[in-house]
XYZ file of C-alpha atoms in Angstrom:
126
model
C -34.925 -218.656 180.310
C -36.501 -220.932 182.842
C -34.866 -224.142 184.009
C -37.763 -226.209 182.609
C -37.341 -224.755 179.097
C -33.573 -225.266 179.232
C -34.056 -228.885 180.278
C -36.594 -229.457 177.471
C -34.292 -227.869 174.876
C -31.348 -229.937 176.115
C -33.423 -233.122 175.831
C -34.539 -232.257 172.287
C -30.948 -231.493 171.301
C -29.758 -234.784 172.792
C -32.300 -236.950 170.949
C -31.568 -235.091 167.717
C -27.828 -235.774 168.057
C -28.501 -239.457 168.716
C -30.888 -239.975 165.801
C -29.676 -241.621 162.612
C -28.303 -238.893 160.284
C -29.999 -240.302 157.159
C -33.253 -240.468 159.099
C -32.923 -236.813 160.150
C -32.448 -235.710 156.537
C -35.379 -237.830 155.350
C -37.619 -236.601 158.184
C -36.847 -232.968 157.392
C -37.644 -233.552 153.711
C -40.917 -235.233 154.655
C -41.808 -232.362 156.991
C -41.133 -229.783 154.257
C -43.221 -231.786 151.778
C -46.107 -231.913 154.260
C -45.844 -228.144 154.652
C -46.057 -227.666 150.890
C -49.050 -229.977 150.534
C -51.198 -229.129 153.567
C -52.258 -225.936 155.296
C -51.944 -227.721 158.636
C -50.554 -231.091 159.634
C -49.058 -233.037 162.504
C -46.130 -235.327 163.093
C -48.541 -238.200 162.353
C -48.645 -236.939 158.754
C -44.858 -236.629 158.626
C -44.467 -240.203 159.917
C -46.942 -241.484 157.295
C -45.059 -239.698 154.511
C -41.771 -241.042 155.878
C -43.170 -244.591 155.726
C -44.300 -244.039 152.123
C -41.175 -242.303 150.791
C -38.418 -243.752 152.965
C -39.695 -247.131 154.216
C -36.243 -248.423 155.158
C -35.126 -245.250 156.931
C -35.423 -245.707 160.700
C -34.040 -244.264 163.882
C -33.844 -245.788 167.330
C -35.028 -242.470 168.774
C -38.458 -241.484 167.390
C -38.627 -238.559 169.832
C -36.169 -236.876 167.468
C -39.168 -235.902 165.318
C -39.685 -233.038 167.771
C -36.254 -231.707 166.862
C -37.091 -231.990 163.160
C -40.254 -229.941 163.653
C -38.312 -227.352 165.657
C -35.725 -227.171 162.854
C -38.450 -226.620 160.242
C -40.039 -223.918 162.411
C -36.715 -222.124 162.803
C -36.234 -222.320 159.021
C -39.572 -220.570 158.469
C -41.315 -223.602 156.959
C -43.919 -224.127 159.717
C -45.210 -222.614 162.942
C -47.048 -224.047 165.907
C -50.798 -223.505 165.634
C -51.475 -223.970 169.337
C -53.941 -226.746 168.488
C -53.627 -230.417 169.421
C -55.443 -233.638 168.605
C -55.116 -237.274 169.579
C -52.434 -239.119 167.639
C -53.566 -241.706 165.088
C -50.389 -243.731 165.580
C -50.998 -246.841 167.720
C -47.639 -246.551 169.477
C -48.655 -243.091 170.750
C -51.723 -244.456 172.574
C -53.870 -241.439 171.680
C -51.595 -238.861 173.286
C -52.032 -235.262 172.111
C -49.834 -234.166 169.210
C -49.324 -230.611 168.022
C -50.894 -229.291 164.852
C -48.478 -227.246 162.771
C -49.405 -224.469 160.341
C -47.598 -224.424 157.020
C -45.787 -221.269 155.990
C -44.953 -222.735 152.566
C -48.310 -224.203 151.497
C -48.580 -224.118 147.698
C -52.211 -223.195 147.030
C -51.736 -223.074 143.261
C -50.280 -226.596 143.135
C -53.289 -227.852 145.106
C -55.688 -226.148 142.690
C -53.939 -227.768 139.732
C -54.101 -231.160 141.444
C -57.788 -230.803 142.323
C -59.115 -229.092 139.216
C -56.418 -229.406 136.592
C -56.425 -225.620 136.341
C -54.255 -222.967 137.911
C -55.856 -220.465 140.272
C -53.520 -217.808 138.905
C -55.239 -215.872 136.135
C -53.145 -215.619 133.028
C -53.648 -212.970 130.425
C -55.107 -214.283 127.213
C -53.502 -212.766 124.148
C -55.892 -210.725 122.022
């Protein structure tokens, strides 16, 4: 492993350790919910869901979100898409953020939400 990757991993581990424990749990839940609801999403979406679901849950180290995304990827919930876009969050000043692909997207739940009907065909009794 290269020295640059080791340094990056060490930095991610350090910010994760220093983040508020309740915040880490809430952020992971929000990330997993994003993965269930959207085919692709970014940390901007996770932050927005965090604000909606856990408005009082904060950490002094927002860079810890990277560790949360890495944890979700290792758990098989998401994977990096290789795409980036400019962040919508004002504090990020338009910097590029990664787009993540969901590995747990629930297509049927989306169909029910959008149409009121399941996309799974059920046998009709004769």
